[in-house]
XYZ file of C-alpha atoms in Angstrom:
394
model
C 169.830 -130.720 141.252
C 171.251 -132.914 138.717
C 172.862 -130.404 136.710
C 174.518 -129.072 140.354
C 175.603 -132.785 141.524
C 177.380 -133.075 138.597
C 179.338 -130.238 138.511
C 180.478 -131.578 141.881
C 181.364 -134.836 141.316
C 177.698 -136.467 142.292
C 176.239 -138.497 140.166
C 172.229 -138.209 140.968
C 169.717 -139.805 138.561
C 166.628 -137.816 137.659
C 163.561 -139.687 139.812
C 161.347 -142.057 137.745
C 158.177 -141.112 136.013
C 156.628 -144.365 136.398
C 157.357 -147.396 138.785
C 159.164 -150.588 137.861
C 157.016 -153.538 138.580
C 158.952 -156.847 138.325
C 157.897 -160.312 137.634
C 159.068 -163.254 138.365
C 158.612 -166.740 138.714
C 159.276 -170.419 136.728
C 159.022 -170.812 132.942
C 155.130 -171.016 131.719
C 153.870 -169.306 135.131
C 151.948 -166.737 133.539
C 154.113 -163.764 133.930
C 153.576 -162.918 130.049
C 150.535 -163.622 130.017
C 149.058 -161.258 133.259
C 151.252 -158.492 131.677
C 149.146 -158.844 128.111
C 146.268 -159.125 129.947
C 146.853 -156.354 131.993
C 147.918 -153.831 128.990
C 145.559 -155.572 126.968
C 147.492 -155.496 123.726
C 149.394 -158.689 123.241
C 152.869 -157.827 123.322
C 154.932 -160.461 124.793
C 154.831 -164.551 124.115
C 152.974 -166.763 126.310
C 153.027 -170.872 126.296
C 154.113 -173.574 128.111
C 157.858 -173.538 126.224
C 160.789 -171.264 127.864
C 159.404 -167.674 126.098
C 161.205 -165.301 127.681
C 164.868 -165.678 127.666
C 165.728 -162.232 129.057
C 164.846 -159.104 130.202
C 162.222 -157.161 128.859
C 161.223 -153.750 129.954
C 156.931 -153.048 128.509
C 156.405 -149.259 128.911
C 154.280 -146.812 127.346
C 154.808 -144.261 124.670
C 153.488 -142.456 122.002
C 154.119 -144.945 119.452
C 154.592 -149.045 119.305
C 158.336 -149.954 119.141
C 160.711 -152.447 120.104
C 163.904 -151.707 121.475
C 167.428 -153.662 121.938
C 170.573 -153.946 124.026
C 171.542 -150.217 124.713
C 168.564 -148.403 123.319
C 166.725 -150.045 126.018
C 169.403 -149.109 128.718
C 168.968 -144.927 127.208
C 165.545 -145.298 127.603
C 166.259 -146.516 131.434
C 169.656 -145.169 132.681
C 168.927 -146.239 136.247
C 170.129 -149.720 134.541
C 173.143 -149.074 133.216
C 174.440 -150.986 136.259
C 173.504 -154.451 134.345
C 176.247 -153.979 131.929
C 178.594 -155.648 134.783
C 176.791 -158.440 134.147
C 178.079 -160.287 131.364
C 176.119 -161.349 128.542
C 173.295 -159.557 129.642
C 173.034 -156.875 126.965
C 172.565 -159.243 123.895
C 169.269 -160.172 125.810
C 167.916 -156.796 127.221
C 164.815 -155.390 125.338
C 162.450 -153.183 125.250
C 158.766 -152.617 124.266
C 156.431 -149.859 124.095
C 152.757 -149.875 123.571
C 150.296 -147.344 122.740
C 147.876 -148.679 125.257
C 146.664 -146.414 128.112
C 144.412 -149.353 129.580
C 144.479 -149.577 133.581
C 147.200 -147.363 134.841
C 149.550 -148.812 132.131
C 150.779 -145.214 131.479
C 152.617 -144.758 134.992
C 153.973 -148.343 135.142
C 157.011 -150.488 133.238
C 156.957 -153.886 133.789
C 159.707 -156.376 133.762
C 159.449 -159.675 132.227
C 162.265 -161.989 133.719
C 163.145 -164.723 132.244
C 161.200 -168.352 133.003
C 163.277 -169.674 135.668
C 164.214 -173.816 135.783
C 166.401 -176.052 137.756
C 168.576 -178.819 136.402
C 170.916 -178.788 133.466
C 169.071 -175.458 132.141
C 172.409 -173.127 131.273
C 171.515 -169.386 131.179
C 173.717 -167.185 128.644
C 174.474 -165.039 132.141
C 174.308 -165.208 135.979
C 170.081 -164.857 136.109
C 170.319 -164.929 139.986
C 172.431 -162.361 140.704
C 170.804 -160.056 137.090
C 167.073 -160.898 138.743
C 168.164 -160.134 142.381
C 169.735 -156.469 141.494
C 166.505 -155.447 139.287
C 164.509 -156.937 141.997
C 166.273 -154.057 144.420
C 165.465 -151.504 142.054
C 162.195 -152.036 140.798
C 159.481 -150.434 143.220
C 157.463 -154.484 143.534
C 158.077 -158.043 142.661
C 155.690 -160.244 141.938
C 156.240 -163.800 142.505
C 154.138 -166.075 140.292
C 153.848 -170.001 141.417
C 151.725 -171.764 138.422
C 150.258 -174.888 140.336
C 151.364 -177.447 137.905
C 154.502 -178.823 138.971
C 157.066 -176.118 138.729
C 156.122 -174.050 141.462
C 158.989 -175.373 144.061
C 161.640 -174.778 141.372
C 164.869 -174.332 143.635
C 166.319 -171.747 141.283
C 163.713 -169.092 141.927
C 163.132 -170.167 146.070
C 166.775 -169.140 146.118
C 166.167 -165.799 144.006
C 162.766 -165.154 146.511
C 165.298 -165.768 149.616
C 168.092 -163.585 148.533
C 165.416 -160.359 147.809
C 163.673 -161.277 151.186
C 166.663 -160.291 152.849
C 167.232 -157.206 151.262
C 163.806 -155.814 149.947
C 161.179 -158.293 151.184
C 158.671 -155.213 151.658
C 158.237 -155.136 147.952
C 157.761 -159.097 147.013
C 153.856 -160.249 146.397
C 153.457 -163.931 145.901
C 150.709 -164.895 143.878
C 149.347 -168.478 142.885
C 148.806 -167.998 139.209
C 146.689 -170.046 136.410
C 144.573 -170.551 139.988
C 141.923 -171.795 137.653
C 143.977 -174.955 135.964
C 144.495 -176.369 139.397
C 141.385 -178.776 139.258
C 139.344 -178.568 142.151
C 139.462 -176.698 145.286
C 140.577 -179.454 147.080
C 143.266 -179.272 144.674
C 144.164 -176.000 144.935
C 144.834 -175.781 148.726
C 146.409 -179.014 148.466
C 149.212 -177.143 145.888
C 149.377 -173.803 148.123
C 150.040 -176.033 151.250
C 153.035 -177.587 149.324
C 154.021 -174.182 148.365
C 153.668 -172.860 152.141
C 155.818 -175.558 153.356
C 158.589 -175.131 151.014
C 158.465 -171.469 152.019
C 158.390 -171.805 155.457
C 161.510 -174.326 155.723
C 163.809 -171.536 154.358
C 164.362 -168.824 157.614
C 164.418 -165.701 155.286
C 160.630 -166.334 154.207
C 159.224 -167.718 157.072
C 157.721 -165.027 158.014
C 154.039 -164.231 160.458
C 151.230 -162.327 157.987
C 151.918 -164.706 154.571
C 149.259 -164.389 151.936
C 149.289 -165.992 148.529
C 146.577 -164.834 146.409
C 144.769 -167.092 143.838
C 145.029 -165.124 140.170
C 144.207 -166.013 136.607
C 143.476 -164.759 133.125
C 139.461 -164.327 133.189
C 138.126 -165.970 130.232
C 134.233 -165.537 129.746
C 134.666 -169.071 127.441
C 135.895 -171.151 129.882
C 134.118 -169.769 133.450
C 135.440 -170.922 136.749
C 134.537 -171.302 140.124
C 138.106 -170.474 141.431
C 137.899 -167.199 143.534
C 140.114 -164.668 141.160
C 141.949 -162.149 143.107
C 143.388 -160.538 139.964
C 141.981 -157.472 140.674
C 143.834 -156.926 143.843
C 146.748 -157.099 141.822
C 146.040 -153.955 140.159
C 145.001 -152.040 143.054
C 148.613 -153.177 144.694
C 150.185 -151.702 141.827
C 147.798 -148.367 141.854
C 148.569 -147.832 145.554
C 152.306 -148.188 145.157
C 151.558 -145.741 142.634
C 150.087 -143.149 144.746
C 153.134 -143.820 147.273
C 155.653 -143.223 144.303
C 155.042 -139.389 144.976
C 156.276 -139.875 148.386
C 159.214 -141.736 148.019
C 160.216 -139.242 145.260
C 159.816 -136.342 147.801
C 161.880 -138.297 150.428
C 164.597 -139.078 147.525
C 164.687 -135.201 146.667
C 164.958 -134.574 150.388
C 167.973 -137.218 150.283
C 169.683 -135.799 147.462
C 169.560 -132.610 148.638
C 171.010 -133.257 152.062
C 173.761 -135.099 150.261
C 174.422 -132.334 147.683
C 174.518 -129.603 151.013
C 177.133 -131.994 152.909
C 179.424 -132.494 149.615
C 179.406 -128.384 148.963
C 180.139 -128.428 153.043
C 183.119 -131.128 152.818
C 184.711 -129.487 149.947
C 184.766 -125.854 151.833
C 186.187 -127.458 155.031
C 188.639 -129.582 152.731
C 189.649 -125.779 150.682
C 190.079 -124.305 153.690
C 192.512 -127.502 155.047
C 194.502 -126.908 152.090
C 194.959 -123.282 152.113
C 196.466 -123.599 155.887
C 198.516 -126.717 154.231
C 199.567 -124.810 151.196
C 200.853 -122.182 153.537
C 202.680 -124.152 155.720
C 204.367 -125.415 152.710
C 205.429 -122.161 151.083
C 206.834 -120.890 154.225
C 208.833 -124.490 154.109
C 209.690 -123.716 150.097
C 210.851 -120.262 151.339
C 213.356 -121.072 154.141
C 215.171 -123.718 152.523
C 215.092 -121.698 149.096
C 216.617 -118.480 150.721
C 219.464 -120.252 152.911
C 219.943 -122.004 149.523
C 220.623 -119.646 148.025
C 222.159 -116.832 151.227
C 224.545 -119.041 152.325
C 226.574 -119.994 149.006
C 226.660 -116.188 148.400
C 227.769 -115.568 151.894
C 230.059 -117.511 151.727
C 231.629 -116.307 148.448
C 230.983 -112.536 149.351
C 233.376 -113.414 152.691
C 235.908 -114.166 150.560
C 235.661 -111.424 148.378
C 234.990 -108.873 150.801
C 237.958 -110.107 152.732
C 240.270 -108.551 149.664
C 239.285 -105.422 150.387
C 240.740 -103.617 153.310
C 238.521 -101.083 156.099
C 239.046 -98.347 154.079
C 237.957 -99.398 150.729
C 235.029 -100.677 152.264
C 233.487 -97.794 153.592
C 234.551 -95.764 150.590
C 232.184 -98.484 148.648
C 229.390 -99.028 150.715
C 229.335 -96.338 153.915
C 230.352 -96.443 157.056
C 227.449 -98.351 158.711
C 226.627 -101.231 155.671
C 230.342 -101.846 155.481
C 230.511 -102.478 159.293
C 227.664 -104.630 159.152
C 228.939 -106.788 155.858
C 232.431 -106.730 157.884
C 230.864 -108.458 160.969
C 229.155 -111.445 158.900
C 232.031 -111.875 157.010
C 233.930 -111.645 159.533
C 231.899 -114.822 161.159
C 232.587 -116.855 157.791
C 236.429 -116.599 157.590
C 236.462 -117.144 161.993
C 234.919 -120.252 160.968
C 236.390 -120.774 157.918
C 239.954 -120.317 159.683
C 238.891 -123.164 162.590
C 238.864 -125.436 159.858
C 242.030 -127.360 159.498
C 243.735 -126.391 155.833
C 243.572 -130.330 154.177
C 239.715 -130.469 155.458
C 238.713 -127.127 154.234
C 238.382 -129.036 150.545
C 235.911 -131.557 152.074
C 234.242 -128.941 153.648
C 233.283 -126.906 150.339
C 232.281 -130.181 148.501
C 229.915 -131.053 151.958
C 228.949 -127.200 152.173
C 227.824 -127.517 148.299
C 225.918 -130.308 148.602
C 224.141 -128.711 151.472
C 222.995 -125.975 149.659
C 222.073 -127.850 146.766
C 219.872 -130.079 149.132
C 218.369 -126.600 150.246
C 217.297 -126.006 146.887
C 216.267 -129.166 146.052
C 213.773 -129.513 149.244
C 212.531 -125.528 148.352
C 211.740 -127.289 144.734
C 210.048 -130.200 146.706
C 208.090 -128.612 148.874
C 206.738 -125.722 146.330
C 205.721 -128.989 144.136
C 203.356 -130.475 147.267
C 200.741 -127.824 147.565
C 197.256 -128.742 146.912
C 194.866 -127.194 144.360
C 192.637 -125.072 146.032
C 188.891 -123.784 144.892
C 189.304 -119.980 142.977
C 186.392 -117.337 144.305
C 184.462 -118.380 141.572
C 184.150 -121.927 142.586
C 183.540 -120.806 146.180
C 181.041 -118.686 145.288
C 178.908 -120.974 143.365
C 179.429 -123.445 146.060
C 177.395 -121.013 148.340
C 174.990 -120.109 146.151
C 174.108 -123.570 145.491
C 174.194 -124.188 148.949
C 172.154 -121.218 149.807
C 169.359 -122.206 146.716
C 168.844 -125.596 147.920
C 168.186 -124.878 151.518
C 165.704 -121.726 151.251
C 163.775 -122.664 147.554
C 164.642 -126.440 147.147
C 163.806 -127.315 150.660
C 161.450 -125.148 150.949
C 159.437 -125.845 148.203
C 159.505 -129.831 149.735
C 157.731 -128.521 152.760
């Protein structure tokens, strides 16, 4: 399908082996950490400075590698859209692990960077970069971290703006649940975070749940109830849907490659009718361009001859019939007054040239129309998708 959307113009991307999981949240929230922990293979930084200054795309693959700038974006061309963000590509990377822990092998996770308010000056625009992978990726995770950060402004606004357009796909979670202090604690920092939620209209919304996640550690137990777990069966279920929304996409793509191949027909077939409206155009003003100058002239010439001559020449009947056009010229030649008749010839010249000029004009304004070839291809595309493609779907 890819292949045939291209030879028509269509750009179609291939559908995605794995889905995108994005994270994001303030600086030290734990997003680095849950994704080490969950891939269990330490692979990205984690501490309470700004670690993760970009965008980093954790995948799996045969063999451990790190990737930059557009080695990352040929490993994932559904992102070559971020390149119209500016300053982006100097901090877009990549890393692939070995690991096939969890369902690591049919998921690539995003690391965004930690997000701050204040004088904090990002090398790019962060909310507009975050809120157009957000749109892509298949879920976002929001991480609040309970010790101070989790109202930061910059990423409410981020959460707000994906609400609105993909708010199906955010999970909010309340990570390092277990550095909270007590439970009293706890609830008192997820009311906070409830109430900053709820006075923005795009996330105050009925059925809110906030989860309580951290990184298990058998040296330091905890009483805090760890809902970690859930997160990985939200990620295996929107697994299980990915095969769904991939048939739905083919379906898509199909119906959009079916309605191209029908456009461009109707539009060949629009320009034929066109292109032979303007030939016939091209022809009349090319032939009295070029039958009237020569009438003209042939008047005059014939008119040297006398009756006799002529049908010696041409025959009886072809020399009456030149006599009685001629004839018409030099009547009308006559009824023009002797010191206009020099006018005339300079106007009647022009005229004719005009003729030509409009035959050249109009022969120049036809439209390129498909050859059999194309059209045939065209149908046989048309015919494969709708009785194997769609078919096949069923």
């Amino acid at each position: 399908l890819v292949k045939i959307a291209g030879s028509l113009g269509v750009r179609l991307l291939p559908p995605r082996k794995k889905i995108i999981v994005m994270i994001m949240g303030n600086h030290s929230a734990g997003k680095s950490s849950f994704i080490n922990w969950y891939v269990e293979e330490h692979i990205q930084k984690a501490g309470v400075a700004i670690e993760t200054q970009g965008f980093t795309f954790i995948t799996s693959g045969r063999k451990r590698e790190s990737l930059t700038g557009n080695a990352t974006l040929h490993l994932y061309p559904h992102f070559r859209p971020l390149l119209e963000f500016n300053g982006v590509m100097d901090y877009l990377s990549a890393e692939i692990s070995t690991s096939k822990q969890k369902k690591f092998s049919l998921v690539t996770f995003v690391d965004t960077p930690g997000l701050v308010d204040g004088d904090m000056v990002y090398p790019f625009n962060v909310n507009s970069a975050i809120t157009w992978l957000g749109e892509q990726a298949d879920l976002v995770f929001v991480f609040f971290d309970p010790m101070g950060q989790a109202l930061c402004k910059r990423t409410l606004n981020i959460v707000e703006k994906l609400s609105e357009k993909c708010g199906d796909k955010l999970m909010f979670y309340l990570s390092k649940a277990d550095e909270a202090g007590k439970e009293t604690d706890r609830q008192r920092v997820m009311m906070q975070i409830v109430q900053e939620l709820c006075r923005r209209p795009g996330l105050n919304k009925c059925g809110f749940e906030m989860p309580t996640i951290y990184i298990p550690n058998p040296q330091r137990p905890s009483r805090c109830v760890n809902q970690i777990d859930g997160v990985c069966q939200t990620i295996e279920k929107t697994i299980n849907q990915a095969v769904q929304k991939t048939l739905d996409q083919l379906e898509k793509d199909c119906d959009l490659i079916c309605s191209t191949i029908s456009s461009r027909l109707e539009q060949d077939r629009a320009y034929v009718t066109h292109n032979k409206s303007i030939r016939l155009h091209s022809f009349l003003c090319g032939a009295l361009g070029s039958v009237l100058p020569t009438l003209f002239i042939l008047s005059f010439i014939v008119n040297t001859f006398s009756k006799e001559q002529l049908d010696e020449l041409l025959g009886q009947g072809p020399a009456r019939t030149v006599s009685i056009f001629t004839g018409i010229v030099m009547y009308l030649w006559d009824w023009i007054p002797e010191d206009g008749q020099v006018v005339f010839v300079i106007i009647f010249g022009a005229f004719c040239y005009l003729l030509l000029f409009l035959a050249k004009y109009f022969a120049g304004r036809g439209n390129k129309t498909l050859t059999k070839k194309e059209k045939r291809a065209m149908t046989e595309y048309s015919d494969y998708i709708q009785d194997i493609v769609k078919t096949k779907k069923v």
